[in-house]
PDB file of C-alpha atoms in Angstrom:
ATOM      1  CA  MET A   1     -17.252 -30.517  -7.014  1.00  0.00           C
ATOM      2  CA  SER A   2     -13.757 -32.391  -7.109  1.00  0.00           C
ATOM      3  CA  LYS A   3     -13.414 -35.522  -9.177  1.00  0.00           C
ATOM      4  CA  LEU A   4     -12.949 -38.085  -6.461  1.00  0.00           C
ATOM      5  CA  THR A   5      -9.756 -40.989  -6.505  1.00  0.00           C
ATOM      6  CA  PRO A   6     -11.375 -44.309  -6.493  1.00  0.00           C
ATOM      7  CA  ASP A   7     -10.102 -46.341  -3.414  1.00  0.00           C
ATOM      8  CA  TYR A   8      -9.300 -49.101  -5.851  1.00  0.00           C
ATOM      9  CA  GLY A   9      -7.303 -49.321  -8.782  1.00  0.00           C
ATOM     10  CA  PRO A  10      -6.682 -45.361  -8.630  1.00  0.00           C
ATOM     11  CA  ARG A  11      -3.933 -45.384 -11.675  1.00  0.00           C
ATOM     12  CA  ALA A  12      -6.346 -47.234 -13.728  1.00  0.00           C
ATOM     13  CA  ARG A  13      -8.497 -50.584 -13.602  1.00  0.00           C
ATOM     14  CA  VAL A  14      -7.528 -53.906 -15.940  1.00  0.00           C
ATOM     15  CA  GLY A  15      -9.757 -56.927 -16.692  1.00  0.00           C
ATOM     16  CA  ILE A  16      -8.759 -60.295 -17.091  1.00  0.00           C
ATOM     17  CA  ALA A  17     -10.379 -63.276 -18.978  1.00  0.00           C
ATOM     18  CA  VAL A  18      -9.510 -66.457 -17.040  1.00  0.00           C
ATOM     19  CA  PRO A  19     -10.556 -70.153 -18.056  1.00  0.00           C
ATOM     20  CA  HIS A  20     -13.221 -71.018 -15.547  1.00  0.00           C
ATOM     21  CA  THR A  21     -11.214 -73.502 -13.534  1.00  0.00           C
ATOM     22  CA  ASN A  22      -8.128 -71.552 -13.607  1.00  0.00           C
ATOM     23  CA  PRO A  23      -7.090 -70.775  -9.921  1.00  0.00           C
ATOM     24  CA  THR A  24      -3.328 -69.280 -10.725  1.00  0.00           C
ATOM     25  CA  VAL A  25      -3.893 -65.584 -13.146  1.00  0.00           C
ATOM     26  CA  GLU A  26      -5.987 -63.577 -10.356  1.00  0.00           C
ATOM     27  CA  PRO A  27      -3.041 -64.275  -8.048  1.00  0.00           C
ATOM     28  CA  GLU A  28      -0.119 -63.700 -10.121  1.00  0.00           C
ATOM     29  CA  MET A  29      -1.375 -61.003 -11.911  1.00  0.00           C
ATOM     30  CA  ARG A  30      -2.059 -59.128  -8.317  1.00  0.00           C
ATOM     31  CA  ALA A  31       1.497 -59.823  -7.357  1.00  0.00           C
ATOM     32  CA  LEU A  32       2.978 -58.473 -10.686  1.00  0.00           C
ATOM     33  CA  LEU A  33       0.936 -55.267 -11.118  1.00  0.00           C
ATOM     34  CA  PRO A  34       1.603 -52.094  -9.478  1.00  0.00           C
ATOM     35  CA  PRO A  35      -0.648 -51.358  -6.664  1.00  0.00           C
ATOM     36  CA  SER A  36      -2.305 -48.501  -7.890  1.00  0.00           C
ATOM     37  CA  ILE A  37      -3.807 -50.756 -11.094  1.00  0.00           C
ATOM     38  CA  GLY A  38      -7.045 -52.568 -10.010  1.00  0.00           C
ATOM     39  CA  VAL A  39      -7.410 -56.503 -11.282  1.00  0.00           C
ATOM     40  CA  TYR A  40     -10.781 -57.258 -12.244  1.00  0.00           C
ATOM     41  CA  ALA A  41     -11.454 -61.026 -13.718  1.00  0.00           C
ATOM     42  CA  THR A  42     -14.197 -62.129 -15.739  1.00  0.00           C
ATOM     43  CA  ARG A  43     -14.398 -66.114 -16.094  1.00  0.00           C
ATOM     44  CA  LEU A  44     -14.181 -67.858 -19.688  1.00  0.00           C
ATOM     45  CA  THR A  45     -16.626 -70.897 -19.719  1.00  0.00           C
ATOM     46  CA  HIS A  46     -17.810 -73.262 -22.525  1.00  0.00           C
ATOM     47  CA  PRO A  47     -19.402 -77.044 -21.498  1.00  0.00           C
ATOM     48  CA  SER A  48     -17.466 -78.781 -24.294  1.00  0.00           C
ATOM     49  CA  PRO A  49     -15.454 -81.492 -23.205  1.00  0.00           C
ATOM     50  CA  ARG A  50     -13.203 -80.796 -25.786  1.00  0.00           C
ATOM     51  CA  VAL A  51      -9.971 -78.616 -24.808  1.00  0.00           C
ATOM     52  CA  GLU A  52      -9.912 -77.445 -28.498  1.00  0.00           C
ATOM     53  CA  GLU A  53     -13.449 -76.464 -28.632  1.00  0.00           C
ATOM     54  CA  ARG A  54     -13.292 -74.688 -25.324  1.00  0.00           C
ATOM     55  CA  LEU A  55     -10.335 -72.758 -26.574  1.00  0.00           C
ATOM     56  CA  ASP A  56     -11.881 -72.125 -29.927  1.00  0.00           C
ATOM     57  CA  HIS A  57     -14.906 -70.587 -28.682  1.00  0.00           C
ATOM     58  CA  TYR A  58     -12.925 -68.393 -25.857  1.00  0.00           C
ATOM     59  CA  ILE A  59     -10.925 -66.507 -28.249  1.00  0.00           C
ATOM     60  CA  ARG A  60     -13.824 -66.074 -30.654  1.00  0.00           C
ATOM     61  CA  HIS A  61     -16.026 -64.346 -28.172  1.00  0.00           C
ATOM     62  CA  ILE A  62     -13.334 -61.813 -26.606  1.00  0.00           C
ATOM     63  CA  PRO A  63     -15.678 -58.906 -27.199  1.00  0.00           C
ATOM     64  CA  GLU A  64     -18.936 -61.193 -25.116  1.00  0.00           C
ATOM     65  CA  ALA A  65     -15.960 -61.323 -22.547  1.00  0.00           C
ATOM     66  CA  ILE A  66     -15.410 -57.581 -21.887  1.00  0.00           C
ATOM     67  CA  SER A  67     -19.405 -56.938 -21.888  1.00  0.00           C
ATOM     68  CA  THR A  68     -19.788 -58.906 -18.716  1.00  0.00           C
ATOM     69  CA  PHE A  69     -17.372 -55.678 -17.319  1.00  0.00           C
ATOM     70  CA  GLY A  70     -20.683 -53.324 -17.731  1.00  0.00           C
ATOM     71  CA  GLU A  71     -19.988 -49.782 -17.183  1.00  0.00           C
ATOM     72  CA  MET A  72     -16.488 -50.407 -15.523  1.00  0.00           C
ATOM     73  CA  LYS A  73     -14.059 -48.104 -17.252  1.00  0.00           C
ATOM     74  CA  LEU A  74     -11.390 -50.603 -18.434  1.00  0.00           C
ATOM     75  CA  ALA A  75      -7.887 -49.257 -19.449  1.00  0.00           C
ATOM     76  CA  ALA A  76      -6.664 -52.453 -21.164  1.00  0.00           C
ATOM     77  CA  PHE A  77      -8.004 -56.016 -21.141  1.00  0.00           C
ATOM     78  CA  GLY A  78      -5.886 -59.044 -20.625  1.00  0.00           C
ATOM     79  CA  PHE A  79      -6.434 -62.536 -22.248  1.00  0.00           C
ATOM     80  CA  GLY A  80      -5.073 -64.847 -19.805  1.00  0.00           C
ATOM     81  CA  CYS A  81      -4.986 -68.126 -21.988  1.00  0.00           C
ATOM     82  CA  THR A  82      -2.089 -69.327 -23.669  1.00  0.00           C
ATOM     83  CA  GLY A  83      -3.504 -72.211 -25.261  1.00  0.00           C
ATOM     84  CA  THR A  84      -5.887 -70.355 -26.966  1.00  0.00           C
ATOM     85  CA  SER A  85      -3.642 -68.218 -29.045  1.00  0.00           C
ATOM     86  CA  TYR A  86      -1.954 -71.467 -29.920  1.00  0.00           C
ATOM     87  CA  VAL A  87      -5.224 -72.971 -31.158  1.00  0.00           C
ATOM     88  CA  ALA A  88      -6.036 -70.012 -33.550  1.00  0.00           C
ATOM     89  CA  GLY A  89      -2.532 -69.372 -34.747  1.00  0.00           C
ATOM     90  CA  LEU A  90      -1.261 -65.823 -34.732  1.00  0.00           C
ATOM     91  CA  GLU A  91      -2.871 -64.271 -37.827  1.00  0.00           C
ATOM     92  CA  LEU A  92      -6.300 -65.270 -36.350  1.00  0.00           C
ATOM     93  CA  GLU A  93      -5.194 -64.327 -32.739  1.00  0.00           C
ATOM     94  CA  ASP A  94      -4.078 -61.228 -33.938  1.00  0.00           C
ATOM     95  CA  ARG A  95      -6.989 -60.505 -36.429  1.00  0.00           C
ATOM     96  CA  LEU A  96      -9.917 -61.064 -33.505  1.00  0.00           C
ATOM     97  CA  THR A  97      -8.191 -59.320 -30.839  1.00  0.00           C
ATOM     98  CA  ALA A  98      -7.669 -56.334 -33.519  1.00  0.00           C
ATOM     99  CA  GLU A  99     -11.385 -56.670 -34.105  1.00  0.00           C
ATOM    100  CA  ALA A 100     -12.198 -57.175 -30.223  1.00  0.00           C
ATOM    101  CA  ASN A 101     -10.264 -53.310 -29.778  1.00  0.00           C
ATOM    102  CA  GLU A 102     -12.298 -52.037 -32.685  1.00  0.00           C
ATOM    103  CA  ARG A 103     -15.950 -53.005 -31.372  1.00  0.00           C
ATOM    104  CA  THR A 104     -14.840 -52.205 -27.471  1.00  0.00           C
ATOM    105  CA  ASP A 105     -12.423 -49.121 -27.906  1.00  0.00           C
ATOM    106  CA  ILE A 106      -9.871 -51.078 -25.123  1.00  0.00           C
ATOM    107  CA  PRO A 107      -6.681 -52.273 -25.971  1.00  0.00           C
ATOM    108  CA  VAL A 108      -6.867 -56.160 -25.934  1.00  0.00           C
ATOM    109  CA  ILE A 109      -3.502 -58.016 -25.139  1.00  0.00           C
ATOM    110  CA  THR A 110      -3.467 -61.624 -25.078  1.00  0.00           C
ATOM    111  CA  ALA A 111      -0.942 -63.910 -22.897  1.00  0.00           C
ATOM    112  CA  ALA A 112       0.643 -65.150 -26.518  1.00  0.00           C
ATOM    113  CA  GLN A 113       0.476 -62.071 -27.706  1.00  0.00           C
ATOM    114  CA  ALA A 114       2.444 -60.937 -24.609  1.00  0.00           C
ATOM    115  CA  ILE A 115       5.363 -63.136 -24.590  1.00  0.00           C
ATOM    116  CA  ARG A 116       5.422 -62.148 -28.303  1.00  0.00           C
ATOM    117  CA  ALA A 117       6.228 -58.258 -27.167  1.00  0.00           C
ATOM    118  CA  ALA A 118       8.557 -58.926 -24.117  1.00  0.00           C
ATOM    119  CA  LEU A 119      10.657 -61.368 -26.494  1.00  0.00           C
ATOM    120  CA  LYS A 120      10.847 -58.437 -28.775  1.00  0.00           C
ATOM    121  CA  GLU A 121      11.987 -56.051 -26.419  1.00  0.00           C
ATOM    122  CA  LEU A 122      14.389 -58.279 -24.850  1.00  0.00           C
ATOM    123  CA  GLY A 123      15.869 -58.752 -28.632  1.00  0.00           C
ATOM    124  CA  CYS A 124      15.705 -63.061 -28.082  1.00  0.00           C
ATOM    125  CA  SER A 125      14.752 -64.847 -31.099  1.00  0.00           C
ATOM    126  CA  SER A 126      15.729 -68.334 -29.490  1.00  0.00           C
ATOM    127  CA  ILE A 127      13.792 -69.831 -26.642  1.00  0.00           C
ATOM    128  CA  ALA A 128      13.820 -73.050 -24.454  1.00  0.00           C
ATOM    129  CA  LEU A 129      10.061 -73.512 -23.925  1.00  0.00           C
ATOM    130  CA  LEU A 130       8.208 -75.270 -21.117  1.00  0.00           C
ATOM    131  CA  SER A 131       4.854 -76.453 -21.422  1.00  0.00           C
ATOM    132  CA  PRO A 132       1.945 -77.898 -19.444  1.00  0.00           C
ATOM    133  CA  TYR A 133      -0.289 -78.957 -22.066  1.00  0.00           C
ATOM    134  CA  PRO A 134      -1.787 -82.277 -23.794  1.00  0.00           C
ATOM    135  CA  GLU A 135       0.678 -83.286 -26.516  1.00  0.00           C
ATOM    136  CA  ALA A 136      -1.788 -81.913 -29.184  1.00  0.00           C
ATOM    137  CA  LEU A 137      -1.789 -78.468 -27.538  1.00  0.00           C
ATOM    138  CA  ALA A 138       1.884 -78.409 -27.145  1.00  0.00           C
ATOM    139  CA  GLU A 139       2.141 -79.098 -30.864  1.00  0.00           C
ATOM    140  CA  ASP A 140       0.152 -76.138 -31.734  1.00  0.00           C
ATOM    141  CA  GLY A 141       2.544 -73.835 -29.408  1.00  0.00           C
ATOM    142  CA  TYR A 142       5.544 -75.043 -31.241  1.00  0.00           C
ATOM    143  CA  ARG A 143       4.037 -74.119 -34.781  1.00  0.00           C
ATOM    144  CA  TYR A 144       3.046 -70.662 -33.301  1.00  0.00           C
ATOM    145  CA  TRP A 145       6.482 -70.006 -32.279  1.00  0.00           C
ATOM    146  CA  GLU A 146       7.969 -71.054 -35.339  1.00  0.00           C
ATOM    147  CA  ASP A 147       5.138 -68.481 -37.411  1.00  0.00           C
ATOM    148  CA  ALA A 148       6.288 -65.958 -35.246  1.00  0.00           C
ATOM    149  CA  GLY A 149       9.704 -66.447 -36.110  1.00  0.00           C
ATOM    150  CA  ILE A 150      11.074 -67.672 -32.921  1.00  0.00           C
ATOM    151  CA  ARG A 151      13.609 -70.782 -32.697  1.00  0.00           C
ATOM    152  CA  ILE A 152      12.776 -73.071 -30.180  1.00  0.00           C
ATOM    153  CA  VAL A 153      15.702 -74.661 -29.292  1.00  0.00           C
ATOM    154  CA  ASP A 154      14.298 -77.008 -26.625  1.00  0.00           C
ATOM    155  CA  ARG A 155      10.987 -77.884 -25.696  1.00  0.00           C
ATOM    156  CA  LEU A 156       9.462 -80.314 -23.167  1.00  0.00           C
ATOM    157  CA  ARG A 157       5.965 -81.023 -21.220  1.00  0.00           C
ATOM    158  CA  VAL A 158       5.681 -80.828 -18.201  1.00  0.00           C
ATOM    159  CA  ASP A 159       3.764 -84.098 -17.494  1.00  0.00           C
ATOM    160  CA  PRO A 160       4.247 -86.260 -20.668  1.00  0.00           C
ATOM    161  CA  THR A 161       0.792 -88.258 -19.709  1.00  0.00           C
ATOM    162  CA  LEU A 162      -1.408 -85.284 -19.368  1.00  0.00           C
ATOM    163  CA  THR A 163      -4.547 -85.753 -21.799  1.00  0.00           C
ATOM    164  CA  ASP A 164      -6.672 -82.481 -20.363  1.00  0.00           C
ATOM    165  CA  THR A 165      -5.997 -79.020 -19.415  1.00  0.00           C
ATOM    166  CA  HIS A 166      -7.673 -79.039 -16.248  1.00  0.00           C
ATOM    167  CA  ARG A 167      -4.631 -81.042 -14.883  1.00  0.00           C
ATOM    168  CA  ILE A 168      -2.385 -78.241 -15.308  1.00  0.00           C
ATOM    169  CA  TYR A 169      -4.404 -76.496 -12.397  1.00  0.00           C
ATOM    170  CA  GLU A 170      -2.905 -78.796  -9.709  1.00  0.00           C
ATOM    171  CA  LEU A 171       0.938 -78.192 -10.713  1.00  0.00           C
ATOM    172  CA  THR A 172       3.181 -76.141  -8.810  1.00  0.00           C
ATOM    173  CA  SER A 173       6.049 -73.617  -9.048  1.00  0.00           C
ATOM    174  CA  ASP A 174       8.440 -76.634  -8.014  1.00  0.00           C
ATOM    175  CA  ASP A 175       6.716 -78.713 -11.019  1.00  0.00           C
ATOM    176  CA  ALA A 176       7.508 -75.405 -13.180  1.00  0.00           C
ATOM    177  CA  LEU A 177      11.070 -74.749 -11.647  1.00  0.00           C
ATOM    178  CA  ALA A 178      12.191 -78.888 -12.191  1.00  0.00           C
ATOM    179  CA  GLY A 179      11.085 -79.054 -15.889  1.00  0.00           C
ATOM    180  CA  LEU A 180      12.816 -75.280 -16.606  1.00  0.00           C
ATOM    181  CA  ARG A 181      15.598 -76.550 -14.956  1.00  0.00           C
ATOM    182  CA  ARG A 182      15.637 -80.188 -16.945  1.00  0.00           C
ATOM    183  CA  LEU A 183      16.068 -78.074 -20.530  1.00  0.00           C
ATOM    184  CA  ASN A 184      18.830 -77.281 -22.723  1.00  0.00           C
ATOM    185  CA  THR A 185      19.264 -73.493 -22.610  1.00  0.00           C
ATOM    186  CA  SER A 186      22.748 -73.552 -23.980  1.00  0.00           C
ATOM    187  CA  GLU A 187      21.314 -71.751 -27.604  1.00  0.00           C
ATOM    188  CA  ALA A 188      18.611 -69.823 -25.942  1.00  0.00           C
ATOM    189  CA  ASP A 189      18.296 -66.153 -25.849  1.00  0.00           C
ATOM    190  CA  CYS A 190      15.333 -66.739 -23.243  1.00  0.00           C
ATOM    191  CA  LEU A 191      13.814 -69.449 -21.318  1.00  0.00           C
ATOM    192  CA  VAL A 192       9.818 -69.370 -21.742  1.00  0.00           C
ATOM    193  CA  ALA A 193       6.975 -71.212 -19.399  1.00  0.00           C
ATOM    194  CA  SER A 194       4.049 -71.205 -21.328  1.00  0.00           C
ATOM    195  CA  GLY A 195       0.852 -71.431 -19.881  1.00  0.00           C
ATOM    196  CA  THR A 196      -1.307 -68.973 -17.314  1.00  0.00           C
ATOM    197  CA  GLY A 197      -2.497 -71.855 -14.949  1.00  0.00           C
ATOM    198  CA  MET A 198       0.809 -73.277 -14.010  1.00  0.00           C
ATOM    199  CA  PRO A 199       2.537 -71.336 -11.092  1.00  0.00           C
ATOM    200  CA  THR A 200       5.688 -69.727 -12.249  1.00  0.00           C
ATOM    201  CA  LEU A 201       6.334 -67.006  -9.885  1.00  0.00           C
ATOM    202  CA  ARG A 202       8.248 -68.610  -7.263  1.00  0.00           C
ATOM    203  CA  ALA A 203      10.241 -70.869  -9.926  1.00  0.00           C
ATOM    204  CA  LEU A 204      11.152 -67.335 -11.927  1.00  0.00           C
ATOM    205  CA  ARG A 205      12.450 -65.648  -9.174  1.00  0.00           C
ATOM    206  CA  THR A 206      14.902 -68.620  -8.039  1.00  0.00           C
ATOM    207  CA  LEU A 207      16.269 -69.052 -11.298  1.00  0.00           C
ATOM    208  CA  SER A 208      16.618 -65.250 -12.049  1.00  0.00           C
ATOM    209  CA  ALA A 209      18.711 -65.753  -8.988  1.00  0.00           C
ATOM    210  CA  GLU A 210      20.894 -68.331 -10.152  1.00  0.00           C
ATOM    211  CA  SER A 211      21.600 -67.449 -13.479  1.00  0.00           C
ATOM    212  CA  GLU A 212      21.642 -64.437 -15.832  1.00  0.00           C
ATOM    213  CA  LEU A 213      19.426 -65.929 -18.747  1.00  0.00           C
ATOM    214  CA  ARG A 214      16.539 -64.370 -19.233  1.00  0.00           C
ATOM    215  CA  VAL A 215      13.207 -65.720 -18.173  1.00  0.00           C
ATOM    216  CA  LEU A 216       9.473 -65.542 -19.409  1.00  0.00           C
ATOM    217  CA  SER A 217       6.219 -66.840 -18.518  1.00  0.00           C
ATOM    218  CA  SER A 218       2.911 -66.072 -19.871  1.00  0.00           C
ATOM    219  CA  ASN A 219       1.355 -64.206 -16.852  1.00  0.00           C
ATOM    220  CA  LEU A 220       4.680 -62.323 -16.095  1.00  0.00           C
ATOM    221  CA  SER A 221       4.427 -61.198 -19.798  1.00  0.00           C
ATOM    222  CA  LEU A 222       0.833 -60.577 -19.711  1.00  0.00           C
ATOM    223  CA  ALA A 223       1.058 -58.280 -16.510  1.00  0.00           C
ATOM    224  CA  TRP A 224       3.874 -56.292 -18.032  1.00  0.00           C
ATOM    225  CA  ALA A 225       2.175 -55.674 -21.592  1.00  0.00           C
ATOM    226  CA  LEU A 226      -0.799 -54.662 -19.390  1.00  0.00           C
ATOM    227  CA  THR A 227       0.934 -52.067 -17.324  1.00  0.00           C
ATOM    228  CA  ARG A 228       2.657 -50.987 -20.580  1.00  0.00           C
ATOM    229  CA  ALA A 229      -1.172 -50.593 -21.929  1.00  0.00           C
ATOM    230  CA  ALA A 230      -2.964 -49.111 -18.619  1.00  0.00           C
ATOM    231  CA  ALA A 231      -0.173 -46.962 -17.399  1.00  0.00           C
ATOM    232  CA  PRO A 232       3.092 -46.774 -19.203  1.00  0.00           C
ATOM    233  CA  GLU A 233       4.428 -44.882 -16.767  1.00  0.00           C
ATOM    234  CA  LEU A 234       4.635 -47.112 -13.940  1.00  0.00           C
ATOM    235  CA  ALA A 235       5.955 -49.892 -16.585  1.00  0.00           C
ATOM    236  CA  THR A 236       9.466 -51.698 -15.894  1.00  0.00           C
ATOM    237  CA  PRO A 237      11.926 -51.509 -19.121  1.00  0.00           C
ATOM    238  CA  SER A 238      11.892 -54.844 -19.047  1.00  0.00           C
ATOM    239  CA  PRO A 239       9.235 -58.019 -17.943  1.00  0.00           C
ATOM    240  CA  GLN A 240      11.794 -59.826 -15.156  1.00  0.00           C
ATOM    241  CA  GLN A 241      11.924 -56.613 -13.225  1.00  0.00           C
ATOM    242  CA  LEU A 242       8.702 -57.145 -12.156  1.00  0.00           C
ATOM    243  CA  LEU A 243      10.285 -60.375 -10.235  1.00  0.00           C
TER     244      LEU A 243
END
């Protein structure tokens, strides 16, 4: 009997972990990944009202998130929550994802690791950074990029009144575009929109058409990194070509 080709995800299947209220990751991943790669999501949940506690729990339970896919054969697993990497910090993030990879035998990539890989591929060492986070989480992000050896030449929070991550999901690409346009990019190698919950694709496409400055987002970088891991022959040389 010949091997059958799946109707969905005939080249590969990738899993995505998404914070439970986040409405943005799945549609942006489907828009960015090649049609022959199937995208399947699981929801990250935790009852704590404290954002830091939720994010800490998420990243410490990556193997459990992967286990929710049962016997589905995944070519790669993307962790679609940038803030959890910021709370964990660079060293712990890399250790936990390496341990999850070893336990599950599946490549594990966080959104923050994907941005790091994209910046390295593009040769970028300085960024202008837009964040949709509450102040404390934004500060964690600034430390993360400094620890990664990336110079932040300008930074901006989309909504300075934000006190919890749930309101991020009410933002639109227009909010992202307005914030990105306010950043001073004169000394930046790249413009980065952090956070998987804030829609960014229309904003990035608009900026790419207006300027030669390279632009990245959490979801754009993660889709590119997952393609490289799951089906390298389908990967574009740079994330921006996915736009």
